[in-house]
Structure formats: C-alpha cells, structure tokens
Tab-separated table of N, CA and C in Angstrom:
chain	number	residue	atom	x	y	z
T	519	MET	N	-9.716	18.615	30.165
T	519	MET	CA	-9.797	19.149	31.617
T	519	MET	C	-10.211	17.886	32.556
T	520	PRO	N	-9.588	17.791	33.422
T	520	PRO	CA	-10.325	16.640	34.609
T	520	PRO	C	-11.223	17.258	35.361
T	521	TYR	N	-12.554	17.420	34.864
T	521	TYR	CA	-13.238	18.422	35.690
T	521	TYR	C	-13.816	17.098	36.944
T	522	ALA	N	-13.975	17.847	37.771
T	522	ALA	CA	-14.623	16.703	39.050
T	522	ALA	C	-16.053	17.060	39.621
T	523	TRP	N	-16.748	16.652	38.633
T	523	TRP	CA	-18.477	17.074	38.940
T	523	TRP	C	-19.075	16.204	40.136
T	524	ALA	N	-19.744	16.988	41.137
T	524	ALA	CA	-20.390	15.902	41.781
T	524	ALA	C	-21.033	14.760	41.576
T	525	PRO	N	-22.242	15.193	40.802
T	525	PRO	CA	-22.916	13.736	40.463
T	525	PRO	C	-22.021	12.765	39.948
T	526	LEU	N	-20.897	12.908	38.908
T	526	LEU	CA	-20.254	11.816	38.332
T	526	LEU	C	-19.250	11.235	39.556
T	527	GLN	N	-19.213	12.073	40.664
T	527	GLN	CA	-18.256	11.407	41.644
T	527	GLN	C	-19.271	10.601	42.451
T	528	PHE	N	-20.499	10.911	42.661
T	528	PHE	CA	-21.731	10.192	43.622
T	528	PHE	C	-21.864	8.636	42.869
T	529	PHE	N	-21.916	8.566	41.413
T	529	PHE	CA	-22.384	7.444	40.597
T	529	PHE	C	-21.178	6.558	40.718
T	530	ALA	N	-19.940	7.283	40.532
T	530	ALA	CA	-18.925	6.121	40.905
T	530	ALA	C	-18.615	5.701	42.143
T	531	VAL	N	-18.527	6.516	42.990
T	531	VAL	CA	-18.579	5.960	44.448
T	531	VAL	C	-19.654	4.863	44.852
T	532	ASP	N	-20.782	5.115	44.312
T	532	ASP	CA	-21.725	4.346	44.587
T	532	ASP	C	-21.947	3.012	43.708
T	533	GLY	N	-21.195	3.169	43.084
T	533	GLY	CA	-21.057	1.607	41.970
T	533	GLY	C	-20.101	0.845	42.730
T	534	MET	N	-18.735	1.896	43.055
T	534	MET	CA	-17.629	1.035	43.922
T	534	MET	C	-18.418	0.209	44.932
T	535	ARG	N	-19.214	0.766	45.553
T	535	ARG	CA	-19.663	0.502	46.908
T	535	ARG	C	-20.447	-0.620	46.652
T	536	ARG	N	-21.173	-0.756	45.672
T	536	ARG	CA	-22.033	-1.714	45.239
T	536	ARG	C	-21.297	-3.114	44.975
T	537	TYR	N	-20.116	-3.074	44.172
T	537	TYR	CA	-19.643	-4.212	43.654
T	537	TYR	C	-18.220	-4.312	44.523
T	538	GLY	N	-18.381	-3.902	46.072
T	538	GLY	CA	-17.423	-4.504	46.958
T	538	GLY	C	-16.060	-3.438	46.951
T	539	TYR	N	-16.022	-2.587	45.772
T	539	TYR	CA	-14.772	-1.607	45.947
T	539	TYR	C	-14.877	-0.492	47.022
T	540	SER	N	-14.618	-0.986	48.285
T	540	SER	CA	-14.785	0.051	49.493
T	540	SER	C	-13.763	1.150	49.796
T	541	GLU	N	-12.452	0.494	49.657
T	541	GLU	CA	-11.140	1.165	49.703
T	541	GLU	C	-10.977	1.935	48.710
T	542	GLU	N	-11.447	1.856	47.180
T	542	GLU	CA	-11.737	3.031	46.098
T	542	GLU	C	-12.495	3.699	46.474
T	543	ALA	N	-13.653	3.332	46.895
T	543	ALA	CA	-14.909	4.309	47.603
T	543	ALA	C	-14.348	5.365	48.044
T	544	ASP	N	-13.892	4.657	49.323
T	544	ASP	CA	-13.281	5.737	50.071
T	544	ASP	C	-12.509	6.573	49.922
T	545	ARG	N	-11.307	6.291	48.967
T	545	ARG	CA	-10.685	7.150	48.612
T	545	ARG	C	-10.827	8.063	47.549
T	546	LEU	N	-11.653	7.784	46.705
T	546	LEU	CA	-12.350	8.702	45.856
T	546	LEU	C	-13.506	10.006	46.927
T	547	SER	N	-14.319	9.294	47.992
T	547	SER	CA	-14.828	10.394	48.493
T	547	SER	C	-14.165	11.203	49.297
T	548	ILE	N	-13.049	10.552	49.863
T	548	ILE	CA	-11.925	11.691	50.617
T	548	ILE	C	-11.164	12.495	49.984
T	549	ASN	N	-11.012	12.043	48.475
T	549	ASN	CA	-10.519	12.924	47.758
T	549	ASN	C	-11.130	13.946	47.208
T	550	PHE	N	-12.368	13.713	46.860
T	550	PHE	CA	-13.277	14.689	46.375
T	550	PHE	C	-13.854	15.691	47.490
T	551	GLY	N	-14.298	14.959	48.801
T	551	GLY	CA	-14.482	15.880	49.804
T	551	GLY	C	-13.466	16.919	50.238
T	552	SER	N	-12.176	16.200	50.512
T	552	SER	CA	-10.884	17.470	50.595
T	552	SER	C	-11.021	18.373	49.996
T	553	MET	N	-11.100	18.346	48.545
T	553	MET	CA	-10.993	19.184	47.707
T	553	MET	C	-11.884	20.152	47.808
T	554	VAL	N	-13.288	19.950	48.356
T	554	VAL	CA	-14.460	20.774	48.168
T	554	VAL	C	-14.238	21.816	49.625
T	555	LEU	N	-13.702	20.786	50.599
T	555	LEU	CA	-13.511	21.819	52.112
T	555	LEU	C	-12.586	22.460	51.658
T	556	LYS	N	-11.309	21.869	50.946
T	556	LYS	CA	-10.395	23.209	50.789
T	556	LYS	C	-10.802	24.225	50.144
T	557	THR	N	-11.279	23.998	49.103
T	557	THR	CA	-11.686	25.223	48.148
T	557	THR	C	-12.826	26.063	48.932
T	558	PHE	N	-13.623	25.498	49.830
T	558	PHE	CA	-14.537	26.354	50.534
T	558	PHE	C	-13.814	27.104	51.708
T	559	LEU	N	-13.004	26.494	52.276
T	559	LEU	CA	-12.035	27.292	53.204
T	559	LEU	C	-11.096	28.606	52.557
T	560	ASN	N	-10.780	28.126	51.123
T	560	ASN	CA	-10.206	29.400	50.715
T	560	ASN	C	-10.985	30.394	49.915
T	561	THR	N	-12.086	29.803	49.642
T	561	THR	CA	-12.727	30.931	48.765
T	561	THR	C	-14.104	31.311	49.910
T	562	GLY	N	-14.478	30.657	50.502
T	562	GLY	CA	-16.024	30.533	51.135
T	562	GLY	C	-17.125	30.347	50.608
T	563	GLU	N	-16.902	29.355	49.461
T	563	GLU	CA	-17.908	29.291	48.237
T	563	GLU	C	-17.729	27.625	48.152
T	564	VAL	N	-18.923	26.956	47.562
T	564	VAL	CA	-18.932	25.602	47.476
T	564	VAL	C	-19.252	25.727	45.792
T	565	TRP	N	-18.650	25.102	45.046
T	565	TRP	CA	-18.621	25.481	43.508
T	565	TRP	C	-19.296	23.953	42.978
T	566	GLU	N	-20.010	24.516	41.476
T	566	GLU	CA	-20.133	23.327	40.665
T	566	GLU	C	-19.393	22.367	40.376
T	567	LYS	N	-18.392	23.088	39.927
T	567	LYS	CA	-17.045	21.622	39.401
T	567	LYS	C	-15.998	22.414	39.492
T	568	TYR	N	-14.903	21.109	39.627
T	568	TYR	CA	-13.744	21.317	40.441
T	568	TYR	C	-12.626	21.064	39.183
T	569	ASP	N	-11.222	21.396	39.478
T	569	ASP	CA	-10.285	20.431	38.642
T	569	ASP	C	-9.859	19.727	39.548
T	570	GLY	N	-9.852	18.526	38.882
T	570	GLY	CA	-9.530	17.233	39.832
T	570	GLY	C	-8.012	16.847	39.903
T	571	VAL	N	-7.465	17.666	38.837
T	571	VAL	CA	-5.675	17.539	39.345
T	571	VAL	C	-5.312	18.757	40.031
T	572	GLN	N	-5.698	19.833	39.715
T	572	GLN	CA	-5.412	21.256	40.761
T	572	GLN	C	-5.847	21.146	41.775
T	573	ARG	N	-7.097	20.320	42.085
T	573	ARG	CA	-7.729	20.401	43.344
T	573	ARG	C	-8.440	21.705	44.015
T	574	ASP	N	-9.062	22.468	42.613
T	574	ASP	CA	-9.672	23.758	43.064
T	574	ASP	C	-10.412	24.241	42.193
T	575	GLU	N	-11.340	25.287	42.217
T	575	GLU	CA	-12.356	25.810	41.384
T	575	GLU	C	-12.260	26.326	40.315
T	576	THR	N	-10.690	26.284	39.904
T	576	THR	CA	-10.345	27.358	38.589
T	576	THR	C	-10.558	26.256	37.520
T	577	VAL	N	-11.719	25.994	36.953
T	577	VAL	CA	-11.758	25.402	35.940
T	577	VAL	C	-11.861	26.223	34.106
T	578	LYS	N	-11.618	25.469	33.367
T	578	LYS	CA	-11.432	26.221	32.192
T	578	LYS	C	-12.676	25.640	31.441
T	579	LEU	N	-14.100	26.207	31.253
T	579	LEU	CA	-15.074	25.529	30.763
T	579	LEU	C	-15.197	25.719	29.210
T	580	LYS	N	-15.090	24.284	28.410
T	580	LYS	CA	-15.151	24.369	27.277
T	580	LYS	C	-16.619	23.878	26.790
T	581	TYR	N	-16.934	23.402	27.585
T	581	TYR	CA	-18.662	22.749	27.394
T	581	TYR	C	-19.778	23.410	28.376
T	582	GLY	N	-20.628	23.271	27.737
T	582	GLY	CA	-21.737	23.824	28.633
T	582	GLY	C	-22.038	25.290	28.579
T	583	TYR	N	-22.922	25.969	30.155
T	583	TYR	CA	-22.530	27.155	29.787
T	583	TYR	C	-21.449	27.612	30.273
T	584	PRO	N	-20.636	28.840	30.372
T	584	PRO	CA	-19.808	29.443	30.591
T	584	PRO	C	-18.710	29.654	31.414
T	585	THR	N	-19.914	29.499	32.739
T	585	THR	CA	-19.290	30.009	34.551
T	585	THR	C	-19.536	28.798	35.150
T	586	ASN	N	-18.978	28.615	36.410
T	586	ASN	CA	-18.776	27.670	37.354
T	586	ASN	C	-19.492	28.242	38.475
T	587	GLU	N	-20.949	27.722	38.345
T	587	GLU	CA	-21.705	28.318	39.242
T	587	GLU	C	-21.320	27.916	40.917
T	588	ILE	N	-21.498	28.858	41.900
T	588	ILE	CA	-21.452	29.138	43.070
T	588	ILE	C	-22.418	28.448	43.913
T	589	GLY	N	-22.390	27.598	44.785
T	589	GLY	CA	-23.485	26.978	45.810
T	589	GLY	C	-24.200	25.970	45.364
T	590	PHE	N	-23.562	25.598	44.296
T	590	PHE	CA	-24.612	24.185	43.839
T	590	PHE	C	-24.827	23.166	44.708
T	591	GLY	N	-26.252	22.877	44.648
T	591	GLY	CA	-27.119	21.764	45.547
T	591	GLY	C	-26.449	20.432	45.240
T	592	TRP	N	-25.949	20.039	44.042
T	592	TRP	CA	-25.391	18.643	43.865
T	592	TRP	C	-24.256	18.690	44.933
T	593	THR	N	-22.792	19.239	44.738
T	593	THR	CA	-22.096	19.226	45.545
T	593	THR	C	-22.319	19.603	47.033
T	594	ASN	N	-23.380	20.099	47.132
T	594	ASN	CA	-23.412	20.049	48.939
T	594	ASN	C	-23.652	18.994	49.489
T	595	ALA	N	-24.715	18.322	48.704
T	595	ALA	CA	-25.227	17.026	49.116
T	595	ALA	C	-24.398	15.830	48.548
T	596	VAL	N	-23.720	15.576	47.703
T	596	VAL	CA	-22.717	14.853	47.599
T	596	VAL	C	-21.466	14.735	48.829
T	597	PHE	N	-21.038	15.656	48.841
T	597	PHE	CA	-20.021	16.324	50.138
T	597	PHE	C	-20.669	15.509	51.322
T	598	THR	N	-22.233	15.659	51.735
T	598	THR	CA	-22.812	15.573	53.017
T	598	THR	C	-22.681	13.786	52.885
T	599	ARG	N	-23.160	13.673	51.850
T	599	ARG	CA	-23.179	11.948	51.639
T	599	ARG	C	-21.894	11.063	51.831
T	600	PHE	N	-21.095	11.751	51.169
T	600	PHE	CA	-19.846	11.201	50.941
T	600	PHE	C	-19.143	11.093	52.833
T	601	TYR	N	-19.236	12.110	53.325
T	601	TYR	CA	-18.817	12.239	54.460
T	601	TYR	C	-19.455	11.529	55.533
T	602	ASP	N	-20.875	11.530	55.559
T	602	ASP	CA	-21.529	10.475	56.412
T	602	ASP	C	-21.154	8.892	56.291
T	603	GLN	N	-20.741	8.356	55.108
T	603	GLN	CA	-20.355	7.081	54.629
T	603	GLN	C	-18.726	7.120	55.063
T	604	LEU	N	-18.373	7.760	55.694
T	604	LEU	CA	-16.689	7.621	56.073
T	604	LEU	C	-16.676	6.815	57.298
T	605	SER	N	-15.673	6.001	57.477
T	605	SER	CA	-15.452	5.758	59.034
T	605	SER	C	-14.705	7.132	59.644
T	606	ASP	N	-14.316	6.640	60.874
T	606	ASP	CA	-13.763	7.995	61.556
T	606	ASP	C	-12.438	8.319	60.926
T	607	VAL	N	-11.384	7.424	60.829
T	607	VAL	CA	-10.413	7.296	60.243
T	607	VAL	C	-10.574	7.863	58.478
T	608	GLY	N	-11.483	7.603	57.769
T	608	GLY	CA	-11.807	8.209	56.572
T	608	GLY	C	-11.903	9.664	56.623
T	609	LYS	N	-12.899	9.912	57.794
T	609	LYS	CA	-13.308	11.542	58.164
T	609	LYS	C	-12.265	12.150	58.746
T	610	GLU	N	-11.206	11.512	59.287
T	610	GLU	CA	-9.631	12.443	59.568
T	610	GLU	C	-9.056	12.594	57.924
T	611	HIS	N	-9.044	11.623	57.239
T	611	HIS	CA	-8.329	11.888	56.007
T	611	HIS	C	-8.811	13.118	55.277
T	612	LEU	N	-10.238	12.653	55.412
T	612	LEU	CA	-10.778	14.321	54.402
T	612	LEU	C	-10.568	15.482	55.253
T	613	LEU	N	-10.760	15.689	56.449
T	613	LEU	CA	-10.131	16.901	57.183
T	613	LEU	C	-8.683	17.626	56.971
T	614	ARG	N	-7.930	16.460	56.407
T	614	ARG	CA	-6.302	16.927	56.562
T	614	ARG	C	-6.524	17.792	55.117
T	615	LEU	N	-7.323	17.752	54.338
T	615	LEU	CA	-7.624	18.426	53.107
T	615	LEU	C	-6.553	18.258	52.249
T	616	ASP	N	-5.982	17.345	52.221
T	616	ASP	CA	-4.691	16.827	50.921
T	616	ASP	C	-4.908	15.659	50.139
T	617	GLY	N	-6.140	15.101	50.399
T	617	GLY	CA	-6.369	13.737	49.579
T	617	GLY	C	-5.712	12.619	50.001
T	618	ILE	N	-6.008	11.308	49.345
T	618	ILE	CA	-5.038	10.300	49.449
T	618	ILE	C	-4.393	10.260	48.067
T	619	PRO	N	-3.247	9.718	48.047
T	619	PRO	CA	-2.754	9.187	46.646
T	619	PRO	C	-3.229	8.370	45.743
T	620	ILE	N	-3.296	8.060	44.616
T	620	ILE	CA	-3.615	6.678	44.002
T	620	ILE	C	-2.516	5.673	44.357
T	621	PRO	N	-2.821	4.581	44.509
T	621	PRO	CA	-1.489	3.652	44.629
T	621	PRO	C	-0.748	3.708	43.618
T	622	SER	N	0.402	3.659	43.204
T	622	SER	CA	1.521	3.392	42.166
T	622	SER	C	1.169	2.399	41.265
T	623	ASP	N	0.335	1.300	41.871
T	623	ASP	CA	0.252	0.082	40.866
T	623	ASP	C	-1.109	0.661	39.976
T	624	LEU	N	-1.735	1.198	40.419
T	624	LEU	CA	-2.605	1.649	39.796
T	624	LEU	C	-2.800	2.793	38.733
T	625	VAL	N	-1.264	3.404	38.675
T	625	VAL	CA	-1.480	4.613	37.786
T	625	VAL	C	-0.678	4.260	36.536
C-alpha cells in the first residue's frame, strides 16, 4: 500500500529542496497538499495517513496500530509548511485539488 504519511513527505520535500530539486519538491508538496485538502473538504477531517494512489484516507493498515487517526498534528503542520513554501502558481495548483502528474520520462 502506498501510504502518504506526512513526516515522510516532509523529509522527502526538505531533502529535495536542499539538493536543488525545487520542481520535484513543489510537485510532491502540491500532490500531498491537494490530497489532504480534497479529503478534508470531503470528510471534514485531517487524517494521519492517506492512500497515495487513490488520494484519500481509506488506507488498509497492515502495520502499526489498526486505525487511521483523525486530526493528526503532523499532517496539519506539514500541509501548512508545504503551502507556505509554494509560489502563487504552486498554491493555485494545490487548490485545484487534482495534483500534478509525474512526467512520463520519470515513470
């Protein structure tokens, strides 16, 4: 299951930015942020874990505790950090709620 867990998204984006991969960091920030926002608008909640493929909170947990927690602080903080780091154009992409596809040459 491709979990999208906020702390791991944060470390990935932070590392990309430190090594000059700003475009990739923005894409990951937009995709994670738009998924969190879209799910919040659909459920009224911010969740701990997300399904990175389905882009929602319906994860099938196999490891750790058996529930997907609501109102998780990491997710709130990472969403805010990612949003604040984006340009105005990046923020517009995030607010469209559909994310940005991975370029075909990277798949």
